[in-house]
Amino acid sequence: MVSEALWDRSRCSVAGTLAVVGEKWSLLVLREAFLGVRRFADFQRVLGAPRAVLTDRLGTLVEQGILRRVPYQAQGERQRHEYRLTPKGIDLYPTLVALMQWGDRYLADGEDAPLELRHRDCGEPVHLALVCDAGHELSGAREVRPQARVRAD
Amino acid sequence: MVSEALWDRSRCSVAGTLAVVGEKWSLLVLREAFLGVRRFADFQRVLGAPRAVLTDRLGTLVEQGILRRVPYQAQGERQRHEYRLTPKGIDLYPTLVALMQWGDRYLADGEDAPLELRHRDCGEPVHLALVCDAGHELSGAREVRPQARVRAD
DNA sequence: CGAGTGAGTTCGTCAAGTGAACTCAGGCGG
DNA sequence: CCGCCTGAGTTCACTTGACGAACTCACTCG
């Protein structure tokens, strides 16, 4: 346990990340992006989000460097742009997997999880694990000691 | 890539989990819970969230079985209750770590991350990893193949 | 008995999300 | 060339949610 006064919440990375992707629909947009959705109309159709909100979320995700707009043209249509993940966006994958795993465990309601993740190379199921730099795999939060870092100023 | 029509978004675990902990402040409440905060007044003080919102979030987290109310009394005070993580709540730890790691990498702004996680046993830094059941550690989303599961009905 | 405190509720205000209708650019068929 | 279609986006009226200050309530202490 960390004494609550000893660290600076205003710089907390959890809060910071949520400020970027924590608005309604943002993470669901990214879920679809990871599944290959790229076009505005497809996001709109599969998510059912209001157009205005979707425009806004895609815009801020682009601003934040999580998605980038790429021009394309389908034949017989004018040029449009699609939304693709940047490396910064791809690094949000563990966040989505973490949310998914928790839901799979606690919300499945007796049914199987609707989506399975497998290693592309060997076909085995993939999951998130907490590991330390010495190679130990931890069983959960109890094995972790959070430590406030002293500010360098 | 999964063909977008081939899976049932309405049962998506990401959306389900976000429906439970995706409201404003919920994940920040849990962050503090993992750092040892337990009392209403302490949550209120460190988060700065409006009382009414905090009451609501704590209530739904208890309803959802993520926190539980435990009675206690400090000396010289009447009996109150504090909020503690249940196992279901503790399993949200990877989600918070995922958000934190992303923020540490992309929002640190040249400074060190304000909070470090270390293995209680060996003291080494802890991080999240994607691993498959064959023991391979994956480098990221590109090595994962999502696969829609056929419904059993 | 009166003041203090932790936890919570109420309330007016303001921001955000929602769904329907409207706009706009360009390609296409006639 | 004209009117229509389509994807992307904006506007608008409405509802929901967040905010901060003030109020309530139960209990303890002096």
Short mmCIF file of C-alpha atoms (C1' of nucleotides) in Angstrom, two decimals:
data_model
loop_
_atom_site.label_atom_id
_atom_site.label_comp_id
_atom_site.label_asym_id
_atom_site.label_seq_id
_atom_site.Cartn_x
_atom_site.Cartn_y
_atom_site.Cartn_z
CA MET A 1 0.00 0.00 0.00
CA VAL A 2 1.20 3.48 -0.83
CA SER A 3 0.52 6.28 1.56
CA GLU A 4 -2.01 8.34 -0.29
CA ALA A 5 -0.27 11.61 0.10
CA LEU A 6 2.96 10.40 -1.43
CA TRP A 7 2.24 10.53 -5.08
CA ASP A 8 1.03 13.03 -7.54
CA ARG A 9 -2.39 12.12 -8.86
CA SER A 10 -2.35 14.95 -11.33
CA ARG A 11 0.25 13.10 -13.36
CA CYS A 12 -1.34 9.67 -13.05
CA SER A 13 -1.06 7.69 -16.25
CA VAL A 14 -4.37 5.96 -15.72
CA ALA A 15 -6.16 9.29 -15.56
CA GLY A 16 -4.14 10.57 -18.48
CA THR A 17 -4.97 7.63 -20.68
CA LEU A 18 -8.62 7.84 -19.75
CA ALA A 19 -8.61 11.52 -20.66
CA VAL A 20 -7.53 10.45 -24.15
CA VAL A 21 -9.59 7.31 -24.77
CA GLY A 22 -12.03 7.28 -21.88
CA GLU A 23 -14.92 9.07 -23.50
CA LYS A 24 -17.93 7.09 -24.51
CA TRP A 25 -17.40 5.09 -27.73
CA SER A 26 -13.64 5.71 -28.04
CA LEU A 27 -12.55 2.26 -26.93
CA LEU A 28 -15.30 0.61 -28.94
CA VAL A 29 -14.11 2.45 -32.02
CA LEU A 30 -10.66 1.06 -31.33
CA ARG A 31 -12.02 -2.44 -30.81
CA GLU A 32 -13.48 -2.28 -34.30
CA ALA A 33 -10.31 -0.79 -35.69
CA PHE A 34 -8.40 -3.80 -34.37
CA LEU A 35 -10.91 -6.05 -36.09
CA GLY A 36 -10.25 -4.35 -39.39
CA VAL A 37 -12.95 -1.71 -39.66
CA ARG A 38 -11.67 1.40 -41.36
CA ARG A 39 -14.48 3.40 -42.91
CA PHE A 40 -16.75 5.90 -41.25
CA ALA A 41 -19.89 4.21 -42.49
CA ASP A 42 -18.74 0.83 -41.22
CA PHE A 43 -17.94 2.17 -37.77
CA GLN A 44 -21.32 3.83 -37.74
CA ARG A 45 -23.17 0.71 -38.79
CA VAL A 46 -21.51 -1.79 -36.47
CA LEU A 47 -21.44 0.49 -33.44
CA GLY A 48 -24.74 2.28 -33.85
CA ALA A 49 -23.20 5.39 -32.34
CA PRO A 50 -24.66 8.78 -33.25
CA ARG A 51 -22.92 10.26 -36.26
CA ALA A 52 -21.95 13.44 -34.46
CA VAL A 53 -20.28 11.57 -31.63
CA LEU A 54 -18.48 9.29 -34.05
CA THR A 55 -17.17 12.24 -36.03
CA ASP A 56 -15.90 13.76 -32.82
CA ARG A 57 -14.28 10.57 -31.49
CA LEU A 58 -12.56 9.74 -34.76
CA GLY A 59 -11.34 13.33 -34.89
CA THR A 60 -9.82 13.29 -31.43
CA LEU A 61 -8.29 9.86 -31.97
CA VAL A 62 -6.63 11.25 -35.09
CA GLU A 63 -5.52 14.36 -33.21
CA GLN A 64 -4.03 12.17 -30.53
CA GLY A 65 -2.10 10.16 -33.07
CA ILE A 66 -3.96 6.95 -32.32
CA LEU A 67 -5.60 6.74 -35.71
CA ARG A 68 -4.48 8.31 -38.95
CA ARG A 69 -6.56 9.32 -41.95
CA VAL A 70 -5.52 7.58 -45.14
CA PRO A 71 -6.98 8.63 -48.49
CA TYR A 72 -8.40 5.94 -50.72
CA GLN A 73 -10.90 5.66 -53.49
CA ALA A 74 -13.17 2.79 -54.24
CA GLN A 75 -13.87 2.44 -57.93
CA GLY A 76 -16.78 4.55 -59.02
CA GLU A 77 -16.55 6.75 -55.97
CA ARG A 78 -14.82 9.94 -55.16
CA GLN A 79 -11.78 9.96 -52.96
CA ARG A 80 -12.46 9.48 -49.28
CA HIS A 81 -10.32 8.65 -46.32
CA GLU A 82 -10.25 5.75 -43.97
CA TYR A 83 -9.03 5.47 -40.42
CA ARG A 84 -6.12 3.21 -39.54
CA LEU A 85 -4.32 2.47 -36.33
CA THR A 86 -0.92 4.03 -35.79
CA PRO A 87 1.74 2.30 -33.67
CA LYS A 88 0.56 4.46 -30.77
CA GLY A 89 -2.93 3.11 -31.34
CA ILE A 90 -1.76 -0.46 -31.72
CA ASP A 91 -0.17 -0.17 -28.30
CA LEU A 92 -3.62 0.20 -26.82
CA TYR A 93 -4.24 -3.44 -27.64
CA PRO A 94 -3.46 -4.73 -24.15
CA THR A 95 -6.03 -2.36 -22.70
CA LEU A 96 -8.73 -3.82 -24.91
CA VAL A 97 -7.60 -7.36 -24.20
CA ALA A 98 -7.71 -6.66 -20.47
CA LEU A 99 -11.26 -5.36 -20.70
CA MET A 100 -12.22 -8.30 -22.85
CA GLN A 101 -10.75 -10.90 -20.55
CA TRP A 102 -12.51 -9.52 -17.53
CA GLY A 103 -15.80 -9.46 -19.40
CA ASP A 104 -15.25 -12.98 -20.67
CA ARG A 105 -14.78 -14.18 -17.13
CA TYR A 106 -17.49 -12.27 -15.34
CA LEU A 107 -20.13 -11.34 -17.86
CA ALA A 108 -20.26 -14.44 -20.05
CA ASP A 109 -23.37 -15.63 -18.28
CA GLY A 110 -22.64 -19.29 -18.85
CA GLU A 111 -21.93 -18.90 -22.51
CA ASP A 112 -18.62 -18.95 -24.30
CA ALA A 113 -16.82 -15.76 -25.03
CA PRO A 114 -17.89 -14.51 -28.47
CA LEU A 115 -14.37 -13.77 -29.60
CA GLU A 116 -11.22 -15.75 -29.13
CA LEU A 117 -7.65 -14.57 -29.55
CA ARG A 118 -5.07 -17.00 -30.85
CA HIS A 119 -1.38 -16.78 -31.53
CA ARG A 120 -0.97 -16.35 -35.25
CA ASP A 121 2.07 -18.59 -35.31
CA CYS A 122 1.08 -21.53 -33.15
CA GLY A 123 -2.68 -21.27 -32.88
CA GLU A 124 -2.80 -21.39 -29.10
CA PRO A 125 -5.11 -19.08 -27.14
CA VAL A 126 -3.55 -15.81 -26.06
CA HIS A 127 -3.98 -14.06 -22.74
CA LEU A 128 -2.52 -11.18 -20.76
CA ALA A 129 -0.08 -11.91 -17.99
CA LEU A 130 1.74 -9.85 -15.41
CA VAL A 131 5.42 -10.64 -15.59
CA CYS A 132 8.45 -9.13 -13.94
CA ASP A 133 11.79 -8.39 -15.50
CA ALA A 134 13.24 -11.46 -13.80
CA GLY A 135 10.80 -13.58 -15.76
CA HIS A 136 8.39 -14.51 -13.00
CA GLU A 137 4.74 -14.65 -13.94
CA LEU A 138 2.63 -13.08 -11.19
CA SER A 139 -0.76 -14.38 -10.18
CA GLY A 140 -2.31 -10.97 -9.64
CA ALA A 141 -2.37 -7.63 -7.94
CA ARG A 142 -1.40 -9.01 -4.55
CA GLU A 143 2.08 -9.80 -5.77
CA VAL A 144 2.70 -6.25 -6.90
CA ARG A 145 4.14 -3.48 -4.78
CA PRO A 146 3.31 -0.04 -6.16
CA GLN A 147 5.97 2.51 -5.48
CA ALA A 148 5.74 6.26 -5.87
CA ARG A 149 8.66 7.69 -7.72
CA VAL A 150 10.19 10.82 -6.35
CA ARG A 151 9.93 13.73 -8.69
CA ALA A 152 13.16 14.94 -10.13
CA ASP A 153 12.51 18.60 -9.57
CA MET B 1 -9.04 -9.66 -39.70
CA VAL B 2 -12.53 -10.86 -38.93
CA SER B 3 -15.31 -10.21 -41.36
CA GLU B 4 -17.41 -7.68 -39.57
CA ALA B 5 -20.67 -9.49 -39.97
CA LEU B 6 -19.42 -12.67 -38.38
CA TRP B 7 -19.62 -11.88 -34.72
CA ASP B 8 -22.15 -10.65 -32.31
CA ARG B 9 -21.29 -7.18 -31.04
CA SER B 10 -24.13 -7.21 -28.60
CA ARG B 11 -22.31 -9.78 -26.49
CA CYS B 12 -18.89 -8.16 -26.77
CA SER B 13 -16.96 -8.38 -23.55
CA VAL B 14 -15.23 -5.09 -24.10
CA ALA B 15 -18.56 -3.30 -24.32
CA GLY B 16 -19.89 -5.28 -21.40
CA THR B 17 -16.97 -4.42 -19.18
CA LEU B 18 -17.18 -0.78 -20.16
CA ALA B 19 -20.87 -0.79 -19.29
CA VAL B 20 -19.84 -1.80 -15.78
CA VAL B 21 -16.72 0.28 -15.15
CA GLY B 22 -16.67 2.66 -18.09
CA GLU B 23 -18.48 5.59 -16.52
CA LYS B 24 -16.52 8.62 -15.50
CA TRP B 25 -14.55 8.13 -12.26
CA SER B 26 -15.17 4.38 -11.91
CA LEU B 27 -11.72 3.28 -12.97
CA LEU B 28 -10.11 6.06 -10.96
CA VAL B 29 -11.99 4.89 -7.89
CA LEU B 30 -10.57 1.44 -8.52
CA ARG B 31 -7.08 2.83 -9.00
CA GLU B 32 -7.28 4.32 -5.54
CA ALA B 33 -8.78 1.15 -4.14
CA PHE B 34 -5.74 -0.75 -5.41
CA LEU B 35 -3.54 1.78 -3.68
CA GLY B 36 -5.28 1.14 -0.39
CA VAL B 37 -7.93 3.84 -0.20
CA ARG B 38 -11.07 2.57 1.48
CA ARG B 39 -13.09 5.37 2.98
CA PHE B 40 -15.56 7.63 1.28
CA ALA B 41 -13.90 10.79 2.51
CA ASP B 42 -10.50 9.63 1.28
CA PHE B 43 -11.80 8.80 -2.18
CA GLN B 44 -13.47 12.15 -2.25
CA ARG B 45 -10.39 14.02 -1.19
CA VAL B 46 -7.84 12.36 -3.46
CA LEU B 47 -10.07 12.25 -6.51
CA GLY B 48 -11.87 15.54 -6.15
CA ALA B 49 -14.97 14.02 -7.70
CA PRO B 50 -18.35 15.49 -6.83
CA ARG B 51 -19.87 13.75 -3.83
CA ALA B 52 -23.03 12.75 -5.65
CA VAL B 53 -21.08 11.08 -8.46
CA LEU B 54 -18.85 9.30 -6.01
CA THR B 55 -21.81 7.98 -4.05
CA ASP B 56 -23.29 6.68 -7.27
CA ARG B 57 -20.07 5.07 -8.56
CA LEU B 58 -19.31 3.37 -5.24
CA GLY B 59 -22.88 2.14 -5.15
CA THR B 60 -22.80 0.58 -8.59
CA LEU B 61 -19.37 -0.94 -7.98
CA VAL B 62 -20.80 -2.58 -4.87
CA GLU B 63 -23.89 -3.71 -6.78
CA GLN B 64 -21.65 -5.23 -9.40
CA GLY B 65 -19.68 -7.13 -6.82
CA ILE B 66 -16.46 -5.27 -7.55
CA LEU B 67 -16.31 -3.59 -4.17
CA ARG B 68 -17.92 -4.67 -0.93
CA ARG B 69 -18.97 -2.56 2.01
CA VAL B 70 -17.27 -3.56 5.24
CA PRO B 71 -18.38 -2.07 8.56
CA TYR B 72 -15.74 -0.62 10.84
CA GLN B 73 -15.52 1.93 13.55
CA ALA B 74 -12.65 4.20 14.36
CA GLN B 75 -12.39 4.98 18.03
CA GLY B 76 -14.50 7.90 19.02
CA GLU B 77 -16.66 7.61 15.92
CA ARG B 78 -19.85 5.86 15.12
CA GLN B 79 -19.80 2.78 12.94
CA ARG B 80 -19.28 3.40 9.27
CA HIS B 81 -18.39 1.22 6.34
CA GLU B 82 -15.45 1.15 4.06
CA TYR B 83 -15.10 -0.11 0.52
CA ARG B 84 -12.84 -3.00 -0.32
CA LEU B 85 -12.03 -4.83 -3.49
CA THR B 86 -13.57 -8.25 -4.00
CA PRO B 87 -11.80 -10.93 -6.06
CA LYS B 88 -13.92 -9.80 -9.00
CA GLY B 89 -12.60 -6.31 -8.45
CA ILE B 90 -9.03 -7.44 -8.02
CA ASP B 91 -9.26 -9.08 -11.42
CA LEU B 92 -9.62 -5.64 -12.94
CA TYR B 93 -6.00 -4.99 -12.07
CA PRO B 94 -4.64 -5.82 -15.53
CA THR B 95 -7.01 -3.28 -17.04
CA LEU B 96 -5.60 -0.54 -14.85
CA VAL B 97 -2.05 -1.66 -15.50
CA ALA B 98 -2.72 -1.61 -19.23
CA LEU B 99 -4.03 1.95 -19.07
CA MET B 100 -1.11 2.96 -16.89
CA GLN B 101 1.53 1.45 -19.14
CA TRP B 102 0.16 3.16 -22.19
CA GLY B 103 0.06 6.47 -20.38
CA ASP B 104 3.58 5.97 -19.06
CA ARG B 105 4.82 5.45 -22.58
CA TYR B 106 2.93 8.13 -24.44
CA LEU B 107 1.96 10.81 -21.98
CA ALA B 108 5.02 10.99 -19.75
CA ASP B 109 6.22 14.11 -21.53
CA GLY B 110 9.84 13.40 -20.91
CA GLU B 111 9.43 12.74 -17.23
CA ASP B 112 9.47 9.46 -15.41
CA ALA B 113 6.28 7.62 -14.70
CA PRO B 114 4.97 8.76 -11.32
CA LEU B 115 4.26 5.25 -10.12
CA GLU B 116 6.27 2.10 -10.51
CA LEU B 117 5.10 -1.47 -10.06
CA ARG B 118 7.53 -4.02 -8.68
CA HIS B 119 7.32 -7.69 -7.97
CA ARG B 120 6.83 -8.06 -4.24
CA ASP B 121 9.11 -11.09 -4.13
CA CYS B 122 12.07 -10.09 -6.24
CA GLY B 123 11.75 -6.33 -6.57
CA GLU B 124 11.96 -6.28 -10.34
CA PRO B 125 9.66 -4.01 -12.38
CA VAL B 126 6.41 -5.60 -13.47
CA HIS B 127 4.71 -5.23 -16.83
CA LEU B 128 1.87 -6.74 -18.82
CA ALA B 129 2.64 -9.22 -21.54
CA LEU B 130 0.64 -11.09 -24.13
CA VAL B 131 1.45 -14.77 -23.89
CA CYS B 132 -0.02 -17.83 -25.54
CA ASP B 133 -0.74 -21.16 -23.92
CA ALA B 134 2.34 -22.61 -25.56
CA GLY B 135 4.41 -20.11 -23.61
CA HIS B 136 5.39 -17.73 -26.38
CA GLU B 137 5.48 -14.06 -25.50
CA LEU B 138 3.94 -12.02 -28.30
CA SER B 139 5.22 -8.64 -29.35
CA GLY B 140 1.80 -7.13 -29.94
CA ALA B 141 -1.53 -7.11 -31.68
CA ARG B 142 -0.08 -8.10 -35.03
CA GLU B 143 0.72 -11.55 -33.76
CA VAL B 144 -2.83 -12.20 -32.67
CA ARG B 145 -5.58 -13.68 -34.81
CA PRO B 146 -9.05 -12.84 -33.51
CA GLN B 147 -11.54 -15.54 -34.17
CA ALA B 148 -15.32 -15.33 -33.83
CA ARG B 149 -16.73 -18.24 -31.95
CA VAL B 150 -19.83 -19.83 -33.37
CA ARG B 151 -22.76 -19.56 -31.06
CA ALA B 152 -23.89 -22.79 -29.55
CA ASP B 153 -27.60 -22.24 -30.14
"C1'" DC C 1 -27.23 20.53 24.91
"C1'" DG C 2 -24.60 22.37 21.10
"C1'" DA C 3 -20.70 21.85 17.92
"C1'" DG C 4 -18.24 18.81 14.83
"C1'" DT C 5 -17.78 15.18 11.37
"C1'" DG C 6 -18.41 11.51 7.86
"C1'" DA C 7 -21.61 10.21 4.49
"C1'" DG C 8 -25.08 11.33 1.68
"C1'" DT C 9 -28.97 14.00 -0.80
"C1'" DT C 10 -30.88 17.95 -3.24
"C1'" DC C 11 -30.73 21.45 -6.54
"C1'" DG C 12 -29.69 24.74 -10.23
"C1'" DT C 13 -26.53 24.90 -13.90
"C1'" DC C 14 -23.77 23.39 -17.50
"C1'" DA C 15 -21.62 19.83 -20.56
"C1'" DA C 16 -22.21 15.63 -23.18
"C1'" DG C 17 -24.76 12.12 -25.68
"C1'" DT C 18 -28.83 11.06 -28.74
"C1'" DG C 19 -31.57 10.61 -33.06
"C1'" DA C 20 -33.59 12.93 -36.79
"C1'" DA C 21 -33.22 16.16 -40.29
"C1'" DC C 22 -30.37 18.85 -43.22
"C1'" DT C 23 -25.92 19.88 -46.06
"C1'" DC C 24 -22.38 19.04 -49.20
"C1'" DA C 25 -19.31 16.97 -52.71
"C1'" DG C 26 -18.74 14.15 -56.25
"C1'" DG C 27 -20.00 10.10 -59.51
"C1'" DC C 28 -23.43 8.28 -62.51
"C1'" DG C 29 -27.37 7.24 -65.48
"C1'" DG C 30 -30.16 9.27 -68.68
"C1'" DC D 1 -26.34 19.01 -68.47
"C1'" DC D 2 -29.60 17.52 -64.85
"C1'" DG D 3 -31.36 15.14 -61.12
"C1'" DC D 4 -30.35 11.32 -58.04
"C1'" DC D 5 -27.55 8.50 -55.03
"C1'" DT D 6 -24.08 7.89 -51.40
"C1'" DG D 7 -20.61 8.63 -47.83
"C1'" DA D 8 -19.34 11.97 -44.54
"C1'" DG D 9 -20.46 15.52 -41.80
"C1'" DT D 10 -23.25 19.38 -39.38
"C1'" DT D 11 -27.21 21.31 -36.98
"C1'" DC D 12 -30.80 21.15 -33.79
"C1'" DA D 13 -34.04 20.02 -30.06
"C1'" DC D 14 -34.06 16.94 -26.34
"C1'" DT D 15 -32.52 14.05 -22.65
"C1'" DT D 16 -29.03 12.36 -19.67
"C1'" DG D 17 -25.04 12.98 -16.87
"C1'" DA D 18 -21.54 15.80 -14.35
"C1'" DC D 19 -20.62 19.69 -11.38
"C1'" DG D 20 -20.24 22.42 -6.96
"C1'" DA D 21 -22.56 24.44 -3.26
"C1'" DA D 22 -25.83 24.05 0.16
"C1'" DC D 23 -28.56 21.20 3.03
"C1'" DT D 24 -29.59 16.77 5.92
"C1'" DC D 25 -28.84 13.19 9.09
"C1'" DA D 26 -26.73 10.28 12.61
"C1'" DC D 27 -23.69 9.99 15.86
"C1'" DT D 28 -19.77 11.38 19.19
"C1'" DC D 29 -17.63 14.50 22.14
"C1'" DG D 30 -16.96 18.41 25.19
#
